[in-house]
Amino acid sequence: MEYKIQLRNPVTKEKTTLTAYTEEMALNMIKQSIKNGWRVKNTNELKPLFEQLRGEIEK
């Protein structure tokens, strides 16, 4: 499955879209984008991935 990850930089208001081709790749891209200060748009396609990330954080 292909994942489209929409990002926005809160400082510069720049917007961009990343494409991931696997779930693992998408999770890594989301984690790295958040670490770099980007905001990730919460789409229906990404909701299951966000749930996985929340589970990892709570551990």
Coordinates of C-alpha atoms in Angstrom, one line a residue:
M1 CA 0.0 0.0 0.0
E2 CA 1.2 3.5 -0.8
Y3 CA 1.0 6.2 2.0
K4 CA 0.9 9.9 1.3
I5 CA 2.2 11.9 4.2
Q6 CA 1.3 15.6 4.1
L7 CA 3.7 17.8 6.1
R8 CA 3.7 21.5 7.1
N9 CA 6.5 23.5 8.6
P10 CA 5.0 25.7 11.3
V11 CA 7.7 28.3 11.1
T12 CA 8.0 28.8 7.3
K13 CA 4.4 27.6 6.4
E14 CA 6.0 25.4 3.8
K15 CA 4.0 22.3 2.8
T16 CA 5.2 19.1 1.2
T17 CA 4.1 15.5 0.6
L18 CA 6.1 12.4 1.1
T19 CA 5.3 9.0 -0.4
A20 CA 6.0 5.8 1.5
Y21 CA 5.6 2.4 -0.1
T22 CA 5.5 0.3 3.0
E23 CA 4.0 0.7 6.5
E24 CA 7.4 0.5 8.1
M25 CA 8.7 3.2 5.8
A26 CA 5.7 5.4 6.6
L27 CA 6.2 5.0 10.3
N28 CA 9.9 5.9 10.0
M29 CA 9.1 9.0 7.9
I30 CA 6.5 10.2 10.3
K31 CA 8.8 9.8 13.3
Q32 CA 11.6 11.6 11.6
S33 CA 9.4 14.4 10.4
I34 CA 8.0 15.0 13.9
K35 CA 11.6 15.0 15.3
N36 CA 12.5 17.6 12.7
G37 CA 9.7 19.9 13.8
W38 CA 7.2 19.3 11.0
R39 CA 3.4 18.9 11.6
V40 CA 1.9 15.8 10.0
K41 CA -1.7 16.1 8.7
N42 CA -3.9 13.4 10.3
T43 CA -5.7 11.7 7.4
N44 CA -7.9 8.6 7.5
E45 CA -5.2 6.7 5.6
L46 CA -2.6 7.5 8.4
K47 CA -4.9 7.0 11.5
P48 CA -3.8 3.4 12.1
L49 CA -0.2 4.4 11.9
F50 CA -0.7 7.2 14.5
E51 CA -2.4 4.6 16.8
Q52 CA 0.7 2.4 16.5
L53 CA 3.0 5.4 17.3
R54 CA 0.9 6.3 20.3
G55 CA 1.2 2.6 21.5
E56 CA 5.0 2.8 21.2
I57 CA 5.2 6.1 23.1
E58 CA 3.1 4.8 26.0
K59 CA 5.4 1.8 26.5

